Structures are given as C-alpha cells and as structure tokens.
Amino acid sequence: MKYDIKDISLAKKGLLRIEWASKGMPVLNSIKQRFEVEKPLKDIRISACLHVTTETAVLMETLKAGGAEVSLCASNPLSTQDDVAASLVKNLRIPVFAINGEDNRTYYKHINACLETRPLITMDDGADLVTTLHKENKEMIKAVVAGTEETTTGVIRLRAMADKGVLLYPIIAVNDALTKHLFDNRYGTGQSTIDGILRATNMLIAGSNFVVCGYGWCGKGVSMRAKAMGAKVIVTEVDPLRALEATMDGFQVMPIKEAARIGDIFVTVTGDVSVIDKNHFPLMKDGAILCNSGHFNVEIALDELAKAARSRRAIRQHVDEYTLKNGKRIYVLGEGRLINLTAAEGHPSPVMDMSFANQALSVEYLVKKADGLNNMVYSVPGEIDREIARLKLASMNISIDKLTKSQERYLHSWELGT
Ligand code: ADE
C-alpha cells in the first residue's frame, strides 16, 4: 500500500485521540453500525480530500465499514494531524497522503497520489481535488460517478464550474444541508476560531475590539462567541441584508477602513480575496492581531503586508510579527490559513458528527442514484437532512412534540381566518 505521512510511530497516539472524538459522534456511529451490516458502499473507491483530523478519521472508518475503499489527502497544508494520519495508515490500512506543514508542491503531489487510486466517488473540502481532476486528469474523470463537497468555498467554485458547463459529474453540496451549515459553520467555526486564537496567543478577549469581516454563518458564529467572552464586536460586510442583520444582532457595523483603526483582533471569514490589504495595514494599531477562518489563505493580503514591512520574525508558534515602515507591529496568526485548524483542532466532534453524517449518507445516496443526475451541484435530499436532525436529537435524549391531527389539517387549510 502506498502512503506518505510524517511518522508511522505516531499511530498509537492518533488511535486514542480518534477514540475520544468518536464518543462525540453518535449519529455517524449509528450509520457506521448499519453500514457494517448492509455494506452499501461495497467496492466503491472513494478519494477524499479533507482536513486530516480525528473527526475525519471516524468518517473514514464509517465509509470503510460500508465496504468502500478509501484514500485520503489533506485539504489544507497546515491542518493535518500527523498522529491521525499515522493511525489511519497503520490501524485502518487507509492510504493517506498528508503531512502537516507540507509545501504547495507536496500538497498537490498528495492530491494526485490520492487520485491515482482511480475514484468512483470524490469527497472534497474546498474543491482542490475536483479542480485538479478536471485540469490535469481528464482521462480519469470518465470513471468518476459523482462527488460530494463539504464547504461554502468549494460549493461556490463548483457552482461556477457547473455554470460554465465544465463540471463533468454531479456533486452533492453537503455544505447546503441545514444540519451542516447551521451548526458546523456557526457553532463549529464560532468556537474553534476563538480556540485557535487563544491557543496561538493566550490573549484576553474580554474588553478587546474584535473585528469580524463577513457575516455569513461562520461570521455569525465567531461574532456571537467573541461577544459572549466580553469582546466589543465590530462587523464589516458588503451585503446590505447581512449588515442589517449584524446591526440588529447588536454589533457595530462599519467599513473595514474605519474598523482597521480601532481593532485589536481581526478575523476574516468572507471567502473572498484581499479583505484586509495594503490600504488597511498602516492604519492599524501597534500590536493588532490578524487571522483568518475562511477556507483559503487569500483573505489577508500577506504579500502586500510583507512588502509594507521592514522586518518579519516568528515570535511564538503560529504567530508572525511584521514590523511596518512606520514602526507599528502587526501579528499574523497561522500564516493566514484557517486558524481553527492550524492552531487548534478544528470543529469539535459533536458538530462534525452531523457534517460527516451528511457526507456518509450523501455518498450512499449517490451510489444508488447518481445515474439519474446531471453534471450539476445538488442539495442534500431533505429527508437525509431531517433524519440527521432526528438522530442527533435522539442522541441528546431530547424529545419534541408532534403536530396533532387538527394542527396538521389547519396547516393545510385556507378557510379559517379572523
Ligand atoms: N473542518 C473544520 N473542523 C474540522 C474537523 N474537526 N475535522 C474535519 N474537517 C473540519
């Protein structure tokens, strides 16, 4: 079996951490138990490009339990947990191609190695695997039946491909499931972003001016959690509806040029490029901290920051100090990559439980139904979404009410009014 990881001797540590994460994933585990009996993915080759974390390992176990042959590469050069990669190779015999800290060339070499297993299904997080397949491996695509995509950024890229008519197989947008983005993007990113900032800096959040760029589900989660820790939260937005929402959620809203002068900590979660750039760095306070929790490291214009700086040094792990020509120091966390996965461990397992339950059930659905689908981006079927919510509630010992017959009738009627 081919693989490329940092150190196989880390497997034991990885196995214990995976066991710990698995405890927080009852929904995925119930799917795994069913898969073990029914084998719905028998002989299905899956190439997955995901953050190599303990939660991803539980998903890999689940797919394997269903009979799939899985290979895995990283969806970000800095998010791989090397002990998890080792455990997947040693204990599950899964070919893993991922090393924390790999350079860009190795990152793509690993994606290509993962594709060499000739997948029938692709599972992506950010669409680097799918785009590599479409750009460089046209021959292999003929065998691909379908794919899934985990994240907002990836879904945007894949929709752009579908719109231009270049997407060559159907993809299910796991991100669009309610049991994914309402929880993973909001509570997952909210908590793990703060966790990453704290682990990297040990700063005090209380009393700080905390600027959140972008008020999508991730931005909402980060703002909510920063506020709860006593920060004075400022939101920047380009969308009037979201800006209004942020205002009525109790946050100050202003353009980034104004926020740049006030902020102590800045978090970008927009999914777009150069949200903080050369126009903003000189305005910032001495000691401003910048980080990103969007998928790619493009939201802070780091090349422009490097040009504006007279010196740069690593001051502690995950913290680079840039001294500008005006003498002010700006601190960038995790090289501008996803701070929750570079300095912390990503989203906690109870939210990944739902995201990855969507992945597992979407793959099962595609194995049965992909023949009838077009080369488009599809939503997760509503029935899967609701079933995951039901299973999650049950795992939390929460029961809910049921509509009475007369309530159901009322909801389908029009006659009764004032
Ligand atoms: N994305 C965010 N958090 C994650 C995690 N814990 N595992 C895999 N992907 C993630």
GROMACS .gro file of C-alpha atoms and ligand atoms in nm:
model
  428
    1MET     CA    1   0.000   0.000   0.000
    2LYS     CA    2   0.133   0.346  -0.095
    3TYR     CA    3   0.113   0.632   0.152
    4ASP     CA    4   0.305   0.945   0.251
    5ILE     CA    5   0.280   1.064   0.609
    6LYS     CA    6   0.511   1.218   0.867
    7ASP     CA    7   0.577   0.936   1.112
    8ILE     CA    8   0.404   0.598   1.145
    9SER     CA    9   0.518   0.568   1.508
   10LEU     CA   10   0.259   0.835   1.600
   11ALA     CA   11  -0.021   0.584   1.528
   12LYS     CA   12  -0.089   0.489   1.892
   13LYS     CA   13  -0.140   0.849   1.999
   14GLY     CA   14  -0.368   0.902   1.698
   15LEU     CA   15  -0.576   0.595   1.777
   16LEU     CA   16  -0.652   0.717   2.130
   17ARG     CA   17  -0.744   1.065   2.008
   18ILE     CA   18  -0.971   0.915   1.741
   19GLU     CA   19  -1.142   0.705   2.010
   20TRP     CA   20  -1.200   1.024   2.211
   21ALA     CA   21  -1.352   1.208   1.911
   22SER     CA   22  -1.568   0.910   1.824
   23LYS     CA   23  -1.750   0.943   2.159
   24GLY     CA   24  -1.886   1.278   2.037
   25MET     CA   25  -2.017   1.133   1.711
   26PRO     CA   26  -2.320   0.914   1.791
   27VAL     CA   27  -2.502   0.983   1.464
   28LEU     CA   28  -2.207   0.885   1.249
   29ASN     CA   29  -2.151   0.579   1.466
   30SER     CA   30  -2.511   0.466   1.420
   31ILE     CA   31  -2.462   0.497   1.043
   32LYS     CA   32  -2.139   0.301   1.075
   33GLN     CA   33  -2.320   0.018   1.255
   34ARG     CA   34  -2.580  -0.002   0.977
   35PHE     CA   35  -2.310   0.018   0.708
   36GLU     CA   36  -2.128  -0.276   0.872
   37VAL     CA   37  -2.435  -0.493   0.817
   38GLU     CA   38  -2.565  -0.360   0.483
   39LYS     CA   39  -2.234  -0.279   0.305
   40PRO     CA   40  -2.394  -0.015   0.078
   41LEU     CA   41  -2.054   0.108  -0.045
   42LYS     CA   42  -1.910  -0.233  -0.133
   43ASP     CA   43  -1.614  -0.194  -0.372
   44ILE     CA   44  -1.675   0.178  -0.417
   45ARG     CA   45  -1.341   0.359  -0.447
   46ILE     CA   46  -1.355   0.699  -0.276
   47SER     CA   47  -1.081   0.963  -0.290
   48ALA     CA   48  -1.127   1.209  -0.005
   49CYS     CA   49  -0.957   1.546   0.028
   50LEU     CA   50  -1.041   1.660   0.382
   51HIS     CA   51  -0.873   1.808   0.686
   52VAL     CA   52  -0.697   1.506   0.837
   53THR     CA   53  -0.840   1.524   1.188
   54THR     CA   54  -0.976   1.281   1.446
   55GLU     CA   55  -1.329   1.350   1.321
   56THR     CA   56  -1.231   1.279   0.963
   57ALA     CA   57  -1.083   0.950   1.085
   58VAL     CA   58  -1.425   0.849   1.221
   59LEU     CA   59  -1.576   0.928   0.881
   60MET     CA   60  -1.309   0.716   0.711
   61GLU     CA   61  -1.392   0.426   0.948
   62THR     CA   62  -1.760   0.464   0.860
   63LEU     CA   63  -1.701   0.458   0.483
   64LYS     CA   64  -1.475   0.158   0.522
   65ALA     CA   65  -1.736  -0.018   0.736
   66GLY     CA   66  -1.975   0.032   0.443
   67GLY     CA   67  -1.738  -0.159   0.215
   68ALA     CA   68  -1.568   0.138   0.046
   69GLU     CA   69  -1.200   0.151  -0.050
   70VAL     CA   70  -1.091   0.493   0.070
   71SER     CA   71  -0.783   0.706   0.012
   72LEU     CA   72  -0.725   1.038   0.184
   73CYS     CA   73  -0.524   1.355   0.125
   74ALA     CA   74  -0.521   1.689   0.307
   75SER     CA   75  -0.745   1.980   0.209
   76ASN     CA   76  -0.504   2.231   0.364
   77PRO     CA   77  -0.125   2.215   0.406
   78LEU     CA   78  -0.138   2.312   0.776
   79SER     CA   79  -0.443   2.122   0.906
   80THR     CA   80  -0.314   1.764   0.908
   81GLN     CA   81  -0.288   1.595   1.246
   82ASP     CA   82   0.011   1.369   1.182
   83ASP     CA   83  -0.083   1.119   1.454
   84VAL     CA   84  -0.424   1.071   1.293
   85ALA     CA   85  -0.266   1.017   0.951
   86ALA     CA   86  -0.038   0.753   1.107
   87SER     CA   87  -0.326   0.575   1.278
   88LEU     CA   88  -0.534   0.563   0.960
   89VAL     CA   89  -0.244   0.401   0.776
   90LYS     CA   90  -0.144   0.159   1.049
   91ASN     CA   91  -0.474   0.061   1.204
   92LEU     CA   92  -0.722   0.101   0.918
   93ARG     CA   93  -0.491   0.034   0.623
   94ILE     CA   94  -0.610   0.350   0.450
   95PRO     CA   95  -0.365   0.513   0.204
   96VAL     CA   96  -0.309   0.863   0.343
   97PHE     CA   97  -0.108   1.133   0.165
   98ALA     CA   98  -0.077   1.424   0.406
   99ILE     CA   99   0.197   1.584   0.617
  100ASN     CA  100   0.143   1.885   0.839
  101GLY     CA  101   0.343   2.179   0.704
  102GLU     CA  102   0.380   2.040   0.352
  103ASP     CA  103   0.463   2.296   0.083
  104ASN     CA  104   0.229   2.370  -0.208
  105ARG     CA  105   0.409   2.135  -0.444
  106THR     CA  106   0.377   1.844  -0.199
  107TYR     CA  107   0.014   1.937  -0.130
  108TYR     CA  108  -0.072   1.888  -0.498
  109LYS     CA  109   0.155   1.584  -0.529
  110HIS     CA  110  -0.053   1.431  -0.249
  111ILE     CA  111  -0.381   1.518  -0.420
  112ASN     CA  112  -0.256   1.346  -0.735
  113ALA     CA  113  -0.139   1.042  -0.537
  114CYS     CA  114  -0.486   1.016  -0.384
  115LEU     CA  115  -0.643   1.037  -0.731
  116GLU     CA  116  -0.418   0.759  -0.856
  117THR     CA  117  -0.645   0.518  -0.667
  118ARG     CA  118  -0.894   0.593  -0.952
  119PRO     CA  119  -1.200   0.701  -0.753
  120LEU     CA  120  -1.562   0.636  -0.844
  121ILE     CA  121  -1.664   0.898  -0.589
  122THR     CA  122  -1.474   1.212  -0.485
  123MET     CA  123  -1.519   1.376  -0.145
  124ASP     CA  124  -1.379   1.726  -0.130
  125ASP     CA  125  -1.339   2.018   0.110
  126GLY     CA  126  -1.267   2.335  -0.087
  127ALA     CA  127  -1.271   2.173  -0.434
  128ASP     CA  128  -0.895   2.141  -0.484
  129LEU     CA  129  -0.928   1.769  -0.559
  130VAL     CA  130  -1.212   1.814  -0.808
  131THR     CA  131  -1.043   2.106  -0.983
  132THR     CA  132  -0.712   1.916  -1.004
  133LEU     CA  133  -0.901   1.624  -1.154
  134HIS     CA  134  -1.069   1.850  -1.410
  135LYS     CA  135  -0.750   2.037  -1.502
  136GLU     CA  136  -0.489   1.763  -1.503
  137ASN     CA  137  -0.650   1.420  -1.508
  138LYS     CA  138  -0.920   1.434  -1.775
  139GLU     CA  139  -0.872   1.066  -1.856
  140MET     CA  140  -0.962   0.959  -1.500
  141ILE     CA  141  -1.286   1.157  -1.490
  142LYS     CA  142  -1.466   0.913  -1.719
  143ALA     CA  143  -1.476   0.659  -1.434
  144VAL     CA  144  -1.599   0.907  -1.172
  145VAL     CA  145  -1.966   0.866  -1.092
  146ALA     CA  146  -2.023   1.158  -0.856
  147GLY     CA  147  -1.882   1.359  -0.567
  148THR     CA  148  -1.957   1.550  -0.250
  149GLU     CA  149  -1.833   1.890  -0.132
  150GLU     CA  150  -1.802   1.991   0.231
  151THR     CA  151  -1.760   2.366   0.241
  152THR     CA  152  -1.904   2.702   0.127
  153THR     CA  153  -1.593   2.796  -0.075
  154GLY     CA  154  -1.591   2.462  -0.256
  155VAL     CA  155  -1.960   2.485  -0.338
  156ILE     CA  156  -1.909   2.835  -0.484
  157ARG     CA  157  -1.624   2.706  -0.704
  158LEU     CA  158  -1.821   2.402  -0.818
  159ARG     CA  159  -2.131   2.610  -0.898
  160ALA     CA  160  -1.905   2.837  -1.109
  161MET     CA  161  -1.781   2.524  -1.291
  162ALA     CA  162  -2.139   2.399  -1.346
  163ASP     CA  163  -2.249   2.745  -1.470
  164LYS     CA  164  -1.966   2.747  -1.724
  165GLY     CA  165  -2.056   2.393  -1.834
  166VAL     CA  166  -1.718   2.247  -1.736
  167LEU     CA  167  -1.825   2.031  -1.440
  168LEU     CA  168  -1.809   1.673  -1.565
  169TYR     CA  169  -2.001   1.484  -1.295
  170PRO     CA  170  -2.273   1.554  -1.036
  171ILE     CA  171  -2.179   1.681  -0.690
  172ILE     CA  172  -2.380   1.698  -0.370
  173ALA     CA  173  -2.323   2.019  -0.174
  174VAL     CA  174  -2.304   1.885   0.181
  175ASN     CA  175  -2.247   2.242   0.300
  176ASP     CA  176  -2.600   2.337   0.197
  177ALA     CA  177  -2.765   2.085   0.430
  178LEU     CA  178  -2.921   2.264   0.727
  179THR     CA  179  -2.772   2.007   0.965
  180LYS     CA  180  -2.434   2.110   0.823
  181HIS     CA  181  -2.407   2.486   0.789
  182LEU     CA  182  -2.639   2.593   1.073
  183PHE     CA  183  -2.420   2.401   1.318
  184ASP     CA  184  -2.073   2.341   1.168
  185ASN     CA  185  -2.031   2.686   1.013
  186ARG     CA  186  -2.192   2.870   1.305
  187TYR     CA  187  -2.117   2.686   1.630
  188GLY     CA  188  -1.817   2.491   1.497
  189THR     CA  189  -1.635   2.787   1.343
  190GLY     CA  190  -1.751   3.013   1.626
  191GLN     CA  191  -1.592   2.803   1.898
  192SER     CA  192  -1.289   2.665   1.715
  193THR     CA  193  -1.183   3.007   1.582
  194ILE     CA  194  -1.173   3.151   1.932
  195ASP     CA  195  -0.995   2.831   2.042
  196GLY     CA  196  -0.730   2.881   1.769
  197ILE     CA  197  -0.675   3.248   1.863
  198LEU     CA  198  -0.639   3.159   2.230
  199ARG     CA  199  -0.402   2.868   2.174
  200ALA     CA  200  -0.186   3.080   1.940
  201THR     CA  201  -0.175   3.395   2.154
  202ASN     CA  202  -0.313   3.338   2.506
  203MET     CA  203  -0.472   3.687   2.464
  204LEU     CA  204  -0.753   3.819   2.675
  205ILE     CA  205  -1.064   3.852   2.460
  206ALA     CA  206  -1.267   4.040   2.722
  207GLY     CA  207  -1.269   4.413   2.658
  208SER     CA  208  -1.096   4.386   2.319
  209ASN     CA  209  -1.219   4.543   1.996
  210PHE     CA  210  -1.283   4.230   1.793
  211VAL     CA  211  -1.340   4.283   1.420
  212VAL     CA  212  -1.519   4.011   1.222
  213CYS     CA  213  -1.501   4.054   0.844
  214GLY     CA  214  -1.802   3.876   0.690
  215TYR     CA  215  -2.137   3.793   0.849
  216GLY     CA  216  -2.227   3.463   0.684
  217TRP     CA  217  -2.289   3.164   0.909
  218CYS     CA  218  -1.922   3.147   1.009
  219GLY     CA  219  -1.907   3.520   1.081
  220LYS     CA  220  -2.226   3.498   1.286
  221GLY     CA  221  -2.076   3.219   1.496
  222VAL     CA  222  -1.744   3.397   1.554
  223SER     CA  223  -1.920   3.726   1.645
  224MET     CA  224  -2.157   3.551   1.884
  225ARG     CA  225  -1.880   3.369   2.068
  226ALA     CA  226  -1.647   3.672   2.084
  227LYS     CA  227  -1.932   3.880   2.230
  228ALA     CA  228  -2.004   3.610   2.486
  229MET     CA  229  -1.641   3.636   2.600
  230GLY     CA  230  -1.673   4.007   2.660
  231ALA     CA  231  -1.532   4.148   2.335
  232LYS     CA  232  -1.671   4.462   2.172
  233VAL     CA  233  -1.752   4.313   1.832
  234ILE     CA  234  -1.740   4.512   1.509
  235VAL     CA  235  -1.869   4.352   1.186
  236THR     CA  236  -1.769   4.451   0.832
  237GLU     CA  237  -1.986   4.342   0.539
  238VAL     CA  238  -2.056   4.411   0.171
  239ASP     CA  239  -2.409   4.269   0.171
  240PRO     CA  240  -2.676   4.513   0.298
  241LEU     CA  241  -2.902   4.238   0.433
  242ARG     CA  242  -2.627   4.076   0.634
  243ALA     CA  243  -2.506   4.416   0.755
  244LEU     CA  244  -2.858   4.491   0.876
  245GLU     CA  245  -2.878   4.153   1.044
  246ALA     CA  246  -2.547   4.216   1.222
  247THR     CA  247  -2.670   4.559   1.335
  248MET     CA  248  -2.990   4.416   1.482
  249ASP     CA  249  -2.797   4.130   1.641
  250GLY     CA  250  -2.633   4.410   1.841
  251PHE     CA  251  -2.299   4.454   1.663
  252GLN     CA  252  -2.137   4.773   1.538
  253VAL     CA  253  -2.115   4.770   1.158
  254MET     CA  254  -1.869   4.985   0.964
  255PRO     CA  255  -1.634   4.971   0.662
  256ILE     CA  256  -1.304   4.789   0.712
  257LYS     CA  257  -1.116   5.117   0.664
  258GLU     CA  258  -1.277   5.252   0.982
  259ALA     CA  259  -1.255   4.924   1.170
  260ALA     CA  260  -0.884   4.899   1.082
  261ARG     CA  261  -0.806   5.196   1.312
  262ILE     CA  262  -0.993   5.052   1.610
  263GLY     CA  263  -0.949   4.674   1.606
  264ASP     CA  264  -0.730   4.475   1.844
  265ILE     CA  265  -0.812   4.138   1.684
  266PHE     CA  266  -0.930   4.087   1.323
  267VAL     CA  267  -1.084   3.765   1.190
  268THR     CA  268  -1.164   3.726   0.819
  269VAL     CA  269  -1.445   3.484   0.727
  270THR     CA  270  -1.567   3.615   0.391
  271GLY     CA  271  -1.446   3.354   0.140
  272ASP     CA  272  -1.310   3.636  -0.076
  273VAL     CA  273  -0.965   3.779  -0.155
  274SER     CA  274  -0.780   4.078  -0.005
  275VAL     CA  275  -1.039   4.171   0.254
  276ILE     CA  276  -0.759   4.326   0.458
  277ASP     CA  277  -0.492   4.477   0.233
  278LYS     CA  278  -0.222   4.742   0.194
  279ASN     CA  279  -0.476   5.022   0.242
  280HIS     CA  280  -0.556   4.894   0.590
  281PHE     CA  281  -0.226   4.777   0.746
  282PRO     CA  282  -0.078   5.129   0.801
  283LEU     CA  283  -0.399   5.241   0.973
  284MET     CA  284  -0.388   4.965   1.234
  285LYS     CA  285  -0.287   4.998   1.597
  286ASP     CA  286   0.055   4.880   1.707
  287GLY     CA  287   0.006   4.516   1.814
  288ALA     CA  288  -0.303   4.441   1.603
  289ILE     CA  289  -0.365   4.068   1.559
  290LEU     CA  290  -0.484   3.934   1.224
  291CYS     CA  291  -0.616   3.590   1.146
  292ASN     CA  292  -0.839   3.407   0.902
  293SER     CA  293  -1.103   3.141   0.941
  294GLY     CA  294  -1.216   3.133   0.577
  295HIS     CA  295  -1.118   2.833   0.365
  296PHE     CA  296  -0.821   2.980   0.176
  297ASN     CA  297  -0.528   3.197   0.286
  298VAL     CA  298  -0.624   3.476   0.047
  299GLU     CA  299  -0.835   3.699   0.270
  300ILE     CA  300  -0.542   3.886   0.426
  301ALA     CA  301  -0.308   4.021   0.154
  302LEU     CA  302   0.006   3.874   0.308
  303ASP     CA  303   0.230   3.952   0.011
  304GLU     CA  304   0.135   4.320   0.044
  305LEU     CA  305   0.196   4.303   0.419
  306ALA     CA  306   0.541   4.156   0.355
  307LYS     CA  307   0.615   4.445   0.114
  308ALA     CA  308   0.493   4.704   0.364
  309ALA     CA  309   0.706   4.553   0.642
  310ARG     CA  310   1.067   4.638   0.718
  311SER     CA  311   1.115   4.314   0.911
  312ARG     CA  312   0.943   3.991   0.999
  313ARG     CA  313   1.005   3.726   1.263
  314ALA     CA  314   0.826   3.433   1.423
  315ILE     CA  315   0.764   3.542   1.780
  316ARG     CA  316   0.592   3.226   1.901
  317GLN     CA  317   0.438   2.919   1.738
  318HIS     CA  318   0.169   3.026   1.491
  319VAL     CA  319   0.247   3.398   1.540
  320ASP     CA  320   0.448   3.605   1.288
  321GLU     CA  321   0.538   3.961   1.375
  322TYR     CA  322   0.557   4.212   1.088
  323THR     CA  323   0.712   4.549   1.170
  324LEU     CA  324   0.587   4.813   0.929
  325LYS     CA  325   0.797   5.101   0.799
  326ASN     CA  326   0.602   5.330   1.033
  327GLY     CA  327   0.729   5.118   1.325
  328LYS     CA  328   0.395   4.956   1.411
  329ARG     CA  329   0.388   4.580   1.468
  330ILE     CA  330   0.121   4.359   1.318
  331TYR     CA  331   0.081   3.996   1.421
  332VAL     CA  332  -0.045   3.734   1.175
  333LEU     CA  333  -0.165   3.400   1.311
  334GLY     CA  334  -0.123   3.065   1.136
  335GLU     CA  335   0.021   3.221   0.817
  336GLY     CA  336  -0.328   3.346   0.734
  337ARG     CA  337  -0.460   2.990   0.697
  338LEU     CA  338  -0.766   2.858   0.880
  339ILE     CA  339  -0.674   2.949   1.238
  340ASN     CA  340  -0.912   2.693   1.389
  341LEU     CA  341  -0.729   2.408   1.218
  342THR     CA  342  -0.372   2.539   1.222
  343ALA     CA  343  -0.351   2.643   1.588
  344ALA     CA  344  -0.639   2.435   1.728
  345GLU     CA  345  -0.804   2.105   1.633
  346GLY     CA  346  -1.088   2.223   1.411
  347HIS     CA  347  -1.454   2.196   1.500
  348PRO     CA  348  -1.547   1.979   1.797
  349SER     CA  349  -1.669   1.630   1.719
  350PRO     CA  350  -2.039   1.686   1.808
  351VAL     CA  351  -2.081   1.927   1.515
  352MET     CA  352  -1.863   1.725   1.277
  353ASP     CA  353  -2.094   1.435   1.370
  354MET     CA  354  -2.372   1.599   1.167
  355SER     CA  355  -2.149   1.728   0.885
  356PHE     CA  356  -1.996   1.387   0.832
  357ALA     CA  357  -2.326   1.203   0.872
  358ASN     CA  358  -2.433   1.415   0.572
  359GLN     CA  359  -2.118   1.304   0.389
  360ALA     CA  360  -2.175   0.934   0.460
  361LEU     CA  361  -2.545   0.938   0.371
  362SER     CA  362  -2.485   1.151   0.060
  363VAL     CA  363  -2.230   0.900  -0.068
  364GLU     CA  364  -2.476   0.617  -0.004
  365TYR     CA  365  -2.743   0.815  -0.194
  366LEU     CA  366  -2.506   0.881  -0.485
  367VAL     CA  367  -2.413   0.514  -0.514
  368LYS     CA  368  -2.782   0.436  -0.560
  369LYS     CA  369  -2.899   0.740  -0.755
  370ALA     CA  370  -2.608   0.907  -0.941
  371ASP     CA  371  -2.713   0.759  -1.276
  372GLY     CA  372  -3.019   0.982  -1.284
  373LEU     CA  373  -2.830   1.302  -1.202
  374ASN     CA  374  -2.686   1.568  -1.435
  375ASN     CA  375  -2.347   1.739  -1.413
  376MET     CA  376  -2.471   1.990  -1.161
  377VAL     CA  377  -2.441   2.079  -0.794
  378TYR     CA  378  -2.728   1.925  -0.593
  379SER     CA  379  -2.853   1.980  -0.240
  380VAL     CA  380  -2.853   1.702   0.016
  381PRO     CA  381  -3.201   1.542  -0.007
  382GLY     CA  382  -3.429   1.697   0.262
  383GLU     CA  383  -3.513   1.354   0.401
  384ILE     CA  384  -3.145   1.290   0.483
  385ASP     CA  385  -3.116   1.632   0.648
  386ARG     CA  386  -3.424   1.574   0.868
  387GLU     CA  387  -3.318   1.219   0.956
  388ILE     CA  388  -2.981   1.351   1.080
  389ALA     CA  389  -3.158   1.612   1.295
  390ARG     CA  390  -3.384   1.340   1.438
  391LEU     CA  391  -3.091   1.111   1.515
  392LYS     CA  392  -2.892   1.396   1.673
  393LEU     CA  393  -3.181   1.495   1.900
  394ALA     CA  394  -3.232   1.132   2.000
  395SER     CA  395  -2.862   1.101   2.084
  396MET     CA  396  -2.900   1.405   2.310
  397ASN     CA  397  -3.203   1.250   2.480
  398ILE     CA  398  -3.423   1.533   2.360
  399SER     CA  399  -3.778   1.456   2.256
  400ILE     CA  400  -4.005   1.703   2.081
  401ASP     CA  401  -4.378   1.750   2.025
  402LYS     CA  402  -4.579   1.616   1.734
  403LEU     CA  403  -4.848   1.803   1.542
  404THR     CA  404  -5.199   1.691   1.638
  405LYS     CA  405  -5.432   1.583   1.356
  406SER     CA  406  -5.624   1.912   1.381
  407GLN     CA  407  -5.300   2.115   1.371
  408GLU     CA  408  -5.192   1.929   1.059
  409ARG     CA  409  -5.534   1.991   0.899
  410TYR     CA  410  -5.509   2.362   0.989
  411LEU     CA  411  -5.169   2.395   0.824
  412HIS     CA  412  -5.311   2.257   0.500
  413SER     CA  413  -5.629   2.466   0.504
  414TRP     CA  414  -5.707   2.817   0.389
  415GLU     CA  415  -6.067   2.866   0.500
  416LEU     CA  416  -6.011   2.969   0.863
  417GLY     CA  417  -5.913   3.334   0.913
  418THR     CA  418  -6.002   3.609   1.160
  419ADE     N1  419  -1.338   2.136   0.930
  419ADE     C1  420  -1.349   2.210   1.043
  419ADE     N2  421  -1.326   2.137   1.152
  419ADE     C2  422  -1.299   2.011   1.111
  419ADE     C3  423  -1.268   1.890   1.177
  419ADE     N3  424  -1.261   1.883   1.310
  419ADE     N4  425  -1.247   1.782   1.100
  419ADE     C4  426  -1.255   1.789   0.966
  419ADE     N5  427  -1.284   1.899   0.899
  419ADE     C5  428  -1.307   2.011   0.970
   0.00000   0.00000   0.00000
